[in-house]
XYZ file of C-alpha atoms in Angstrom:
667
model
C 0.010 0.033 0.068
C 2.963 2.288 0.212
C 5.566 3.654 -2.142
C 8.018 1.222 -3.852
C 10.409 -0.131 -2.954
C 9.340 -1.935 0.151
C 12.134 -1.943 2.698
C 12.101 -3.401 6.129
C 9.749 -1.468 8.267
C 10.061 0.246 11.607
C 8.393 -1.051 14.710
C 4.631 -1.106 14.249
C 2.861 2.014 15.305
C 1.494 1.653 18.787
C 2.090 -0.829 21.588
C 0.248 -4.075 21.556
C -3.047 -3.981 23.452
C -2.938 -4.737 27.221
C -4.668 -7.989 28.117
C -8.159 -7.241 29.485
C -8.148 -8.398 33.120
C -10.699 -10.754 34.558
C -12.489 -9.855 37.702
C -10.073 -11.926 39.779
C -7.206 -10.211 38.074
C -8.580 -6.789 38.841
C -8.895 -7.681 42.472
C -5.405 -9.188 42.745
C -3.056 -7.931 39.973
C -0.247 -10.337 39.146
C 3.415 -9.606 39.596
C 4.840 -7.666 36.693
C 6.643 -10.083 34.321
C 9.913 -9.276 32.538
C 7.910 -7.983 29.537
C 4.476 -6.711 30.396
C 1.645 -5.567 28.203
C 2.027 -2.173 29.927
C 5.423 -1.862 28.476
C 5.062 -2.335 24.747
C 7.658 0.213 24.004
C 10.553 -1.828 25.504
C 10.487 -5.362 24.184
C 12.987 -7.813 25.598
C 14.177 -8.556 22.039
C 12.826 -6.224 19.428
C 14.650 -7.993 16.641
C 12.805 -11.196 17.408
C 9.342 -9.602 17.122
C 7.428 -8.746 14.024
C 7.602 -5.068 13.245
C 11.051 -4.431 14.844
C 13.959 -3.670 12.698
C 15.651 -0.860 10.827
C 13.462 1.641 8.988
C 13.292 1.683 5.168
C 16.055 3.519 3.354
C 15.731 6.045 0.517
C 14.273 4.819 -2.728
C 16.743 3.877 -5.479
C 16.307 4.662 -9.136
C 14.093 2.095 -10.722
C 15.017 -0.063 -13.702
C 13.556 1.160 -16.912
C 10.630 -0.820 -18.311
C 8.392 -0.440 -21.305
C 5.568 1.968 -20.627
C 2.684 0.346 -18.908
C -1.006 1.137 -19.224
C -2.353 3.730 -16.808
C -3.766 2.278 -13.604
C -5.777 3.523 -10.761
C -9.383 3.697 -9.628
C -12.223 4.337 -12.026
C -13.837 7.423 -10.626
C -16.761 7.101 -12.958
C -17.560 3.569 -11.956
C -21.208 2.729 -11.371
C -21.960 2.439 -7.648
C -21.911 -1.012 -6.196
C -23.659 -2.460 -3.160
C -21.973 -1.491 0.044
C -20.469 -3.590 2.870
C -22.682 -6.463 3.773
C -23.914 -7.444 0.314
C -22.546 -10.599 -1.172
C -20.252 -9.903 -4.122
C -18.653 -12.151 -6.674
C -14.971 -12.700 -6.072
C -12.740 -10.940 -8.501
C -9.064 -11.668 -9.105
C -6.549 -8.917 -8.823
C -5.395 -7.172 -12.027
C -2.067 -8.030 -13.497
C 0.205 -5.990 -15.535
C 0.986 -7.407 -19.110
C 4.678 -7.302 -18.060
C 4.603 -8.870 -14.595
C 2.443 -10.795 -12.268
C 1.637 -9.380 -8.825
C 3.841 -10.653 -6.050
C 2.525 -10.756 -2.542
C 4.894 -10.048 0.358
C 4.739 -12.790 3.020
C 2.429 -12.135 5.907
C 2.586 -13.101 9.501
C -0.706 -14.472 10.930
C -2.037 -12.504 13.854
C -4.503 -14.305 16.134
C -7.918 -12.770 15.840
C -6.809 -9.935 13.642
C -5.590 -8.777 10.257
C -2.678 -10.294 8.481
C 0.498 -8.295 8.809
C 3.828 -8.566 7.203
C 7.084 -8.691 9.090
C 8.290 -5.192 9.638
C 5.064 -3.512 10.469
C 4.456 -4.983 13.941
C 0.746 -4.385 14.080
C -0.470 -5.028 17.630
C -1.969 -8.497 17.917
C -5.582 -8.812 18.880
C -6.457 -11.063 21.778
C -7.713 -14.589 21.106
C -11.356 -15.454 21.078
C -12.862 -15.622 24.541
C -10.411 -13.168 25.976
C -11.810 -10.202 27.708
C -14.091 -8.956 30.483
C -16.672 -11.365 31.733
C -20.199 -10.310 32.163
C -22.957 -8.792 29.963
C -23.060 -5.297 28.457
C -24.515 -2.605 30.651
C -27.475 -0.624 29.517
C -26.610 2.447 27.461
C -25.654 5.674 29.106
C -28.017 8.735 29.072
C -28.317 10.018 25.542
C -27.720 6.641 23.933
C -29.559 5.998 20.759
C -28.089 2.684 19.768
C -29.804 2.485 16.402
C -28.955 -0.644 14.427
C -26.633 -0.509 11.412
C -28.286 0.084 8.083
C -27.249 -1.605 4.861
C -25.808 1.061 2.622
C -25.038 1.459 -0.996
C -21.746 3.293 -1.053
C -19.789 2.065 -3.868
C -16.202 0.872 -3.383
C -13.751 3.350 -4.802
C -12.250 2.273 -8.155
C -12.053 -1.091 -9.787
C -10.083 -4.143 -8.956
C -7.264 -4.177 -6.430
C -3.927 -3.367 -7.943
C -2.315 -6.343 -6.364
C -2.805 -8.747 -3.421
C -3.085 -6.672 -0.232
C -0.646 -7.414 2.514
C -0.956 -6.451 6.181
C -0.267 -2.944 7.204
C -0.369 -2.727 10.955
C -0.661 0.835 11.645
C 1.654 3.371 12.504
C 0.464 9.013 13.014
C 0.861 11.167 11.674
C 1.947 11.086 8.441
C 2.514 7.985 6.277
C 5.408 5.748 5.725
C 7.451 6.590 3.818
C 3.976 8.138 5.114
C 1.854 5.933 4.287
C 5.417 6.499 3.048
C 2.150 9.273 6.726
C 4.758 9.931 7.143
C 5.477 7.074 7.246
C 2.862 7.407 8.530
C 3.264 4.301 10.178
C 1.533 0.233 3.329
C -0.806 -2.180 1.917
C -1.558 -4.025 -1.196
C -0.213 -3.176 -4.650
C 1.578 -4.704 -7.591
C 5.290 -5.486 -7.400
C 7.253 -6.190 -10.490
C 10.483 -8.229 -10.872
C 12.772 -5.169 -11.038
C 11.131 -3.787 -7.909
C 11.726 -7.134 -6.148
C 15.406 -6.773 -6.855
C 15.507 -3.244 -5.470
C 13.650 -4.338 -2.433
C 16.083 -7.184 -1.800
C 18.913 -4.701 -1.880
C 17.201 -2.202 0.307
C 16.218 -4.822 2.903
C 19.893 -5.362 3.669
C 20.294 -1.794 4.820
C 19.887 -1.017 8.585
C 19.127 2.556 9.092
C 18.809 3.805 12.671
C 21.988 4.738 14.404
C 22.753 5.223 18.053
C 25.432 7.868 17.684
C 24.450 10.360 20.399
C 22.218 13.403 20.035
C 23.937 16.098 18.266
C 22.051 19.288 17.480
C 22.986 21.220 14.377
C 21.585 24.676 13.432
C 21.266 26.334 10.087
C 23.585 29.192 11.039
C 25.067 31.654 8.531
C 23.620 33.288 5.409
C 24.457 30.568 2.985
C 21.444 28.623 1.677
C 21.521 25.000 2.715
C 20.718 22.504 0.056
C 22.621 19.598 1.469
C 22.054 17.517 4.643
C 24.719 18.208 7.259
C 27.013 15.229 7.543
C 29.012 16.606 10.480
C 28.340 16.970 14.160
C 27.890 20.269 16.004
C 26.332 21.383 19.227
C 25.931 19.682 22.631
C 25.793 15.992 23.134
C 22.793 14.637 24.926
C 21.635 11.031 25.976
C 18.468 9.434 27.131
C 15.315 7.779 25.839
C 11.883 8.983 24.675
C 8.666 8.349 22.866
C 5.186 9.590 22.152
C 2.848 10.438 19.292
C 2.286 13.027 16.637
C 1.160 16.627 17.064
C -0.888 19.518 15.613
C 0.420 22.237 13.435
C -0.530 25.812 14.102
C -3.713 27.077 12.438
C -4.248 29.931 9.945
C -4.234 30.319 6.251
C -1.053 29.131 4.588
C 0.147 31.486 1.861
C 2.144 30.418 -1.201
C 5.566 32.017 -1.231
C 7.058 33.783 -4.228
C 9.607 30.971 -4.498
C 8.408 27.550 -3.097
C 12.022 26.218 -3.164
C 13.004 25.308 0.352
C 16.298 25.050 2.183
C 17.341 22.825 5.077
C 16.867 24.815 8.329
C 18.372 22.385 10.771
C 18.715 18.736 11.623
C 18.595 16.715 14.837
C 20.763 13.578 14.667
C 19.450 10.406 16.049
C 19.821 9.917 19.805
C 21.977 7.366 21.456
C 20.144 4.214 22.703
C 21.525 1.861 25.246
C 22.196 -1.708 24.234
C 19.682 -2.951 26.837
C 16.886 -0.950 25.201
C 17.722 -1.677 21.541
C 14.731 0.311 20.328
C 13.060 3.380 21.892
C 9.949 5.207 20.979
C 10.617 8.876 20.068
C 7.057 9.905 18.989
C 5.761 13.326 19.978
C 6.268 16.631 18.050
C 4.738 20.075 18.125
C 5.247 23.412 16.590
C 4.341 27.059 17.487
C 5.351 30.349 16.062
C 8.733 30.162 17.811
C 9.369 26.650 18.946
C 9.654 23.184 17.435
C 9.436 20.559 20.243
C 10.390 16.888 19.833
C 10.523 13.918 22.146
C 13.958 12.384 22.611
C 15.233 9.828 25.075
C 13.686 10.554 28.503
C 13.226 14.162 27.472
C 11.374 16.635 25.377
C 13.526 19.328 23.708
C 12.402 22.653 22.425
C 14.239 24.115 19.393
C 14.199 27.496 17.807
C 11.632 26.953 15.000
C 13.981 28.483 12.321
C 17.534 28.182 13.507
C 17.271 24.911 15.446
C 19.067 26.212 18.497
C 18.164 24.332 21.631
C 15.836 26.599 23.761
C 14.897 24.289 26.555
C 14.952 20.643 27.748
C 12.295 18.927 29.828
C 14.136 16.050 31.540
C 12.097 13.104 32.495
C 12.926 10.113 34.678
C 11.940 7.550 31.961
C 10.905 7.408 28.357
C 7.812 9.024 26.887
C 5.164 6.353 26.082
C 2.594 8.517 24.367
C 2.066 12.189 23.573
C -1.082 14.123 22.889
C -1.697 15.098 19.224
C -3.235 18.381 20.502
C -2.173 21.452 22.360
C -4.186 24.258 23.956
C -4.452 27.661 22.246
C -1.784 28.979 24.683
C 0.608 26.194 23.865
C 0.291 23.548 26.570
C 0.257 19.807 25.939
C 0.636 16.451 27.671
C 2.615 13.223 27.644
C 2.540 9.849 29.271
C 5.918 8.533 30.517
C 7.549 5.796 32.588
C 8.689 6.596 36.205
C 12.185 5.242 35.619
C 14.457 3.962 32.813
C 13.415 0.402 31.844
C 15.694 -2.558 32.173
C 15.309 -6.150 31.105
C 14.203 -7.165 34.538
C 12.165 -4.002 35.192
C 10.521 -2.771 31.970
C 8.439 -0.237 33.865
C 4.818 0.872 33.149
C 3.365 3.949 31.571
C 1.889 5.305 34.712
C 2.929 8.967 34.760
C 0.954 11.796 33.071
C 2.543 15.211 32.758
C 1.530 18.614 31.224
C 4.095 21.140 30.091
C 4.352 24.507 28.318
C 5.698 24.397 24.771
C 7.036 27.944 24.959
C 9.350 27.307 27.959
C 9.479 23.512 28.526
C 8.173 24.062 32.079
C 6.518 20.985 33.601
C 3.170 22.167 34.905
C 2.411 18.962 36.804
C 2.746 15.223 36.940
C 0.086 12.858 38.110
C -0.961 9.198 38.400
C -4.349 7.519 38.767
C -5.424 4.211 40.373
C -7.821 1.382 39.656
C -8.347 -0.108 43.066
C -4.974 -0.128 44.679
C -2.989 -0.393 41.404
C -1.618 2.541 39.386
C -3.128 2.644 35.896
C -0.746 2.059 32.973
C -2.101 4.339 30.273
C -2.193 3.676 26.538
C -3.283 7.082 25.169
C -3.659 10.756 26.146
C -5.433 13.601 24.540
C -6.485 17.219 25.191
C -9.817 18.982 24.696
C -10.326 22.450 26.012
C -8.344 22.618 29.219
C -8.806 18.924 30.013
C -6.166 16.182 29.745
C -7.724 12.749 29.455
C -5.941 9.417 29.477
C -7.218 5.866 29.363
C -6.349 2.128 29.005
C -8.092 -1.206 29.560
C -7.512 -0.829 33.270
C -9.092 2.577 33.654
C -9.013 6.200 32.863
C -8.704 9.786 34.404
C -8.926 13.374 33.504
C -7.110 16.460 34.877
C -7.153 20.285 34.529
C -4.191 21.055 32.304
C -3.284 24.192 34.358
C -3.458 22.866 37.915
C -3.378 19.099 37.495
C -6.628 18.825 39.563
C -8.428 15.589 39.039
C -11.650 16.313 37.298
C -13.322 12.913 36.721
C -12.846 9.280 35.992
C -14.895 6.932 33.803
C -17.045 4.299 35.494
C -15.620 0.855 35.097
C -16.952 -2.582 35.641
C -16.561 -6.054 34.402
C -18.733 -5.153 31.448
C -17.608 -1.665 30.301
C -14.551 0.582 30.276
C -13.215 3.576 28.268
C -10.511 2.286 25.984
C -9.475 5.797 24.865
C -10.320 9.325 23.930
C -10.270 11.592 20.869
C -9.631 15.282 21.646
C -9.539 18.581 19.912
C -12.740 20.637 19.465
C -14.726 18.027 21.426
C -13.950 15.068 23.666
C -15.100 11.656 22.412
C -14.733 8.357 24.312
C -14.623 4.858 22.748
C -16.263 2.771 25.467
C -16.142 -0.967 25.199
C -18.906 -3.094 26.680
C -19.523 -6.832 26.910
C -17.312 -9.916 26.820
C -14.873 -10.422 23.997
C -17.183 -12.522 21.893
C -20.060 -10.051 22.331
C -18.238 -6.766 22.218
C -20.121 -3.551 21.541
C -18.460 -0.138 21.153
C -20.207 3.015 22.478
C -19.026 6.182 20.831
C -19.732 8.808 23.370
C -19.415 12.620 23.155
C -18.650 13.774 26.703
C -18.307 17.043 28.562
C -14.513 17.504 29.161
C -15.127 19.333 32.425
C -17.103 16.677 34.256
C -17.193 13.587 32.025
C -20.943 13.702 31.550
C -22.182 11.788 28.506
C -23.750 14.265 26.101
C -24.658 11.823 23.251
C -23.914 8.214 22.435
C -23.941 6.002 19.291
C -23.863 2.185 19.743
C -21.932 0.311 17.040
C -23.094 -3.107 15.978
C -21.795 -5.996 18.049
C -18.704 -7.713 16.827
C -16.714 -4.536 15.962
C -13.646 -4.896 18.172
C -11.813 -1.658 17.604
C -12.657 1.880 16.474
C -10.546 5.040 15.957
C -11.711 8.616 16.304
C -10.768 10.353 13.084
C -12.304 13.698 13.958
C -14.401 14.911 16.916
C -16.156 17.824 15.198
C -17.547 16.720 12.845
C -17.529 13.282 14.509
C -16.127 10.628 12.307
C -15.042 7.190 13.513
C -13.155 4.514 11.521
C -13.452 0.753 12.037
C -12.551 -2.502 10.445
C -15.884 -4.193 10.307
C -15.680 -7.951 10.486
C -11.864 -7.747 9.777
C -12.867 -7.078 6.298
C -10.147 -4.491 5.333
C -7.753 -7.351 4.811
C -4.712 -5.130 4.749
C -4.051 -4.305 8.375
C -5.058 -0.662 7.870
C -7.681 -0.794 10.575
C -10.288 0.627 8.256
C -13.086 -0.918 6.147
C -15.711 1.758 6.978
C -16.087 5.320 8.202
C -19.062 6.310 10.439
C -20.208 9.891 10.325
C -22.126 10.588 13.615
C -24.141 13.551 14.795
C -22.478 14.964 18.011
C -25.615 16.385 19.339
C -28.095 13.531 18.920
C -25.750 10.501 18.662
C -27.397 9.370 15.510
C -25.609 7.887 12.544
C -25.544 10.280 9.624
C -23.971 7.969 7.095
C -21.577 5.087 6.684
C -18.879 5.130 4.093
C -17.201 2.057 2.576
C -13.495 2.381 2.232
C -12.005 -0.919 0.994
C -8.422 -1.368 2.177
C -7.103 -2.246 -1.326
C -8.379 1.025 -2.665
C -7.665 3.592 -0.006
C -4.473 4.346 1.801
C -5.611 5.706 5.160
C -4.491 3.962 8.326
C -5.787 4.035 11.926
C -4.698 2.364 15.144
C -7.913 1.825 16.923
C -6.408 -0.753 19.328
C -4.540 1.429 21.692
C -4.005 4.964 20.322
C -7.659 5.533 19.370
C -7.118 8.890 17.431
C -3.867 7.980 15.596
C -4.817 8.026 11.949
C -2.927 8.988 8.794
C -3.532 9.407 5.102
C -6.749 11.518 5.588
C -8.235 14.804 6.826
C -11.643 15.999 7.855
C -13.125 19.445 7.358
C -15.898 21.389 5.631
C -18.103 18.321 6.347
C -15.933 16.362 4.024
C -13.623 13.336 4.505
C -10.490 13.725 2.348
C -8.650 10.430 1.831
C -5.712 9.235 -0.169
C -6.181 6.369 -2.585
C -3.748 3.490 -2.912
C -0.843 3.725 -5.172
C -1.233 2.501 -8.756
C 0.584 2.576 -12.081
C 0.732 5.953 -13.648
C 0.628 6.915 -17.307
C 4.274 7.999 -17.296
C 7.026 6.221 -19.159
C 8.920 3.395 -17.428
C 8.299 2.421 -13.856
C 6.077 5.096 -12.251
C 3.417 5.040 -9.592
C 0.991 7.610 -8.314
C -2.215 8.113 -6.395
C -4.974 10.734 -5.676
C -6.881 12.443 -2.842
C -10.599 12.202 -3.105
C -13.454 13.591 -1.070
C -16.613 12.095 0.488
C -19.630 14.087 1.755
C -20.122 13.292 5.481
C -23.911 13.983 5.186
C -24.663 11.684 2.266
C -21.613 9.314 2.267
C -21.138 9.801 -1.469
C -18.014 10.886 -3.273
C -18.141 14.563 -4.353
C -16.459 13.921 -7.606
C -13.405 16.054 -6.574
C -9.903 14.625 -7.049
C -6.379 15.907 -6.558
C -3.735 14.016 -8.566
C -0.290 13.425 -7.109
C 1.449 13.473 -10.508
C 3.689 10.909 -12.145
C 6.087 9.444 -9.649
C 4.614 11.241 -6.633
C 2.248 9.928 -3.979
C 0.042 12.392 -2.082
C -1.180 12.120 1.472
C -3.476 14.711 3.368
C -1.869 16.105 6.554
C -4.473 18.465 7.998
C -7.012 21.129 7.165
C -6.157 24.836 6.692
C -9.563 26.482 6.855
C -11.498 24.867 4.030
C -8.334 23.779 2.299
C -6.288 20.569 2.687
C -2.614 20.630 3.328
C -0.980 17.609 1.799
C 2.551 16.148 1.437
C 3.794 14.674 -1.802
C 6.342 11.974 -1.468
C 8.636 12.360 -4.479
C 10.282 10.025 -6.981
C 13.784 8.928 -6.276
C 15.536 11.916 -7.977
C 13.459 14.814 -6.597
C 12.536 16.517 -3.343
C 9.147 16.264 -1.596
C 6.468 18.876 -1.869
C 3.786 20.510 0.310
C 0.708 21.584 -1.501
C -2.600 23.222 -0.594
C -5.735 21.682 -2.157
C -8.549 24.228 -2.509
C -11.659 22.768 -0.778
C -13.958 23.964 -3.554
C -12.081 23.727 -6.883
C -9.571 21.121 -5.707
C -6.893 23.239 -7.436
C -3.396 22.508 -6.066
C -1.068 25.314 -5.026
C 2.521 24.380 -4.319
C 3.711 25.773 -0.993
C 7.060 24.090 -0.760
C 9.456 21.859 -2.814
C 12.480 20.440 -1.025
C 16.017 20.210 -2.453
C 16.723 17.375 -4.892
C 20.364 16.906 -3.650
C 20.998 13.329 -2.771
C 22.170 14.010 0.802
C 18.882 15.825 1.517
C 16.782 13.165 -0.339
C 18.378 10.384 1.652
C 17.232 11.896 4.936
C 13.737 12.856 3.660
C 13.163 9.429 2.131
C 13.551 7.741 5.494
C 10.725 9.900 6.987
C 7.988 7.784 5.566
C 4.549 9.341 5.896
C 2.710 6.255 7.488
C 5.192 6.221 10.387
C 7.045 9.537 10.657
C 5.583 12.764 11.995
C 5.158 15.479 9.384
C 4.189 18.932 10.535
C 3.776 21.892 8.191
C 3.061 25.531 9.330
C 4.002 29.043 8.349
C 6.232 27.931 5.455
C 8.109 25.537 7.558
C 8.062 21.648 7.297
C 9.263 19.406 10.148
C 9.726 15.686 9.546
C 10.748 13.409 12.516
C 11.311 9.812 13.298
C 9.216 7.925 15.879
C 11.882 5.351 16.826
C 15.518 5.296 17.725
C 17.550 2.087 17.674
C 20.999 0.688 18.251
C 20.874 -0.601 14.705
C 22.999 1.359 12.262
C 23.541 1.519 8.500
C 26.913 3.228 9.108
C 25.516 6.472 7.656
C 24.717 9.632 9.571
C 21.061 9.511 10.557
C 18.617 11.986 11.990
C 15.751 12.221 14.486
C 14.327 15.198 12.727
C 14.852 17.534 9.738
C 13.414 20.971 9.084
C 12.835 22.769 5.875
C 11.819 26.458 5.173
C 11.018 28.797 2.359
C 11.720 32.509 1.931
């Protein structure tokens, strides 16, 4: 589902789900094993697990082939019956030159098939979960049954056999490579297979110490800095993606960018092997990024280190959101993990992005045990965190506890989506009779304002947007590609009623969501203007030789139908939405092997593309950018500046200088 070639992937986005405790386990928690579910970020042996390994390297020039026929979805295709209607099986299309090759997959019990290198969290086996029956719905629950719908699948046949894409934020790999975006099914030809084999041999993440380099001087930088400068730092860190600043982005007179600064990859201890480094934010003056047991604030233009927030242990998760005055939150471990004491993600802290000041740090308990949290978000002035063992909410200024969700053997809040509104994904019932309640709640007191009950059997859901409310789910594990999405549900925030349901077959669309633990971590899409903007899967383009491309299309959230709008990536480019900018869509274009990436603004009405930035094509720069795959990496664009950062650091090394983050700017 991602760009060719397919190199070995980074660790899958998101930790594996914590086992859901039985009543006896809740009453008497077991001793912490050497590797606990609460410590997914620090596996005992990452190399032995699916999804762990070096990230993919930069794309290499493809071998020339005879021109192939243009591929891609047929936007004029007659609507077909939606999900739930029987359909005749159809074989994947094949190119006249080559037959599709399917990368090997690793079976995941109870879940989608995933290939080695993506590390999609495994779903629990049948019969695993809370005992008891579902509780009656909360006030405001409507629980209307699912309706059959007639949304046509986008396009024609799959372009190749889909293979598992466990999810990764924020941009796609190689973003949806979202940008990395912590790919899926597509056709692979013989030449590409050779390229992939070569790239697979490359290990990319280096543990060489954290060296901070700044742009400095008046000379325009069009090459990546291969030398070290600045102060050396050590530690560990992790988290998740962040929001960019709002406002209308204006096209510069010259969209050509230069490298502003780079942050080399941090040093990782041999005991840790791989450390999560997710979590990045930008303001007018500061670019903040999680490191190893720290969050560092850099000058947004020069890259000089402005402040460092030291933590006793690695960051586990970070909020995708920040308040209007620049405050956000992270989950972290109380101490550095070791092989015998991996530590749990029990600490929640809020800090100021302008100064790096820690505002407070708190924990919460379920019974007598501290809760190990899976996700954290912000809505208004409320910080909300949750996991299978419980949840809590605090005032972001004072750290005062505001409320906690009611838990029982039958129901618990698995996570929250934040931003304009606060939305809970509440799980009820035993594993084999699970029902998800999508609740809009008051962030100040936790009161349920409205509720929509999904059909039984849907195990996981991700909150794509809280206003308008859009939820993604893999209904019946039918996506088949590990993306976590087969359908989108557009829900009315006020009434809790289902507005429409949109079919999004995994072999045709490139969006990804991690609805297992991170809840609001999705890539390859954007929501605004009552529209869902989503990237299609890659397909052969009309260009000469080997060339692939894709599009961004729009769905109406009131009717569930496509609007007919389409933004083409162009030959050799693949496009992925990053966020909204008013009514417009900000998107990243991952380039062909010999060019730099682009940022474009897609007009919400005409769908006309305006180029806001084009990165240098020099090889040293391309090599760094190519490793920041949209499905996995974090990609933030604001005020003419682009920040691309990695979400893992590792002891593995390719021998080349590697970076935690790189920043580009225009003008």
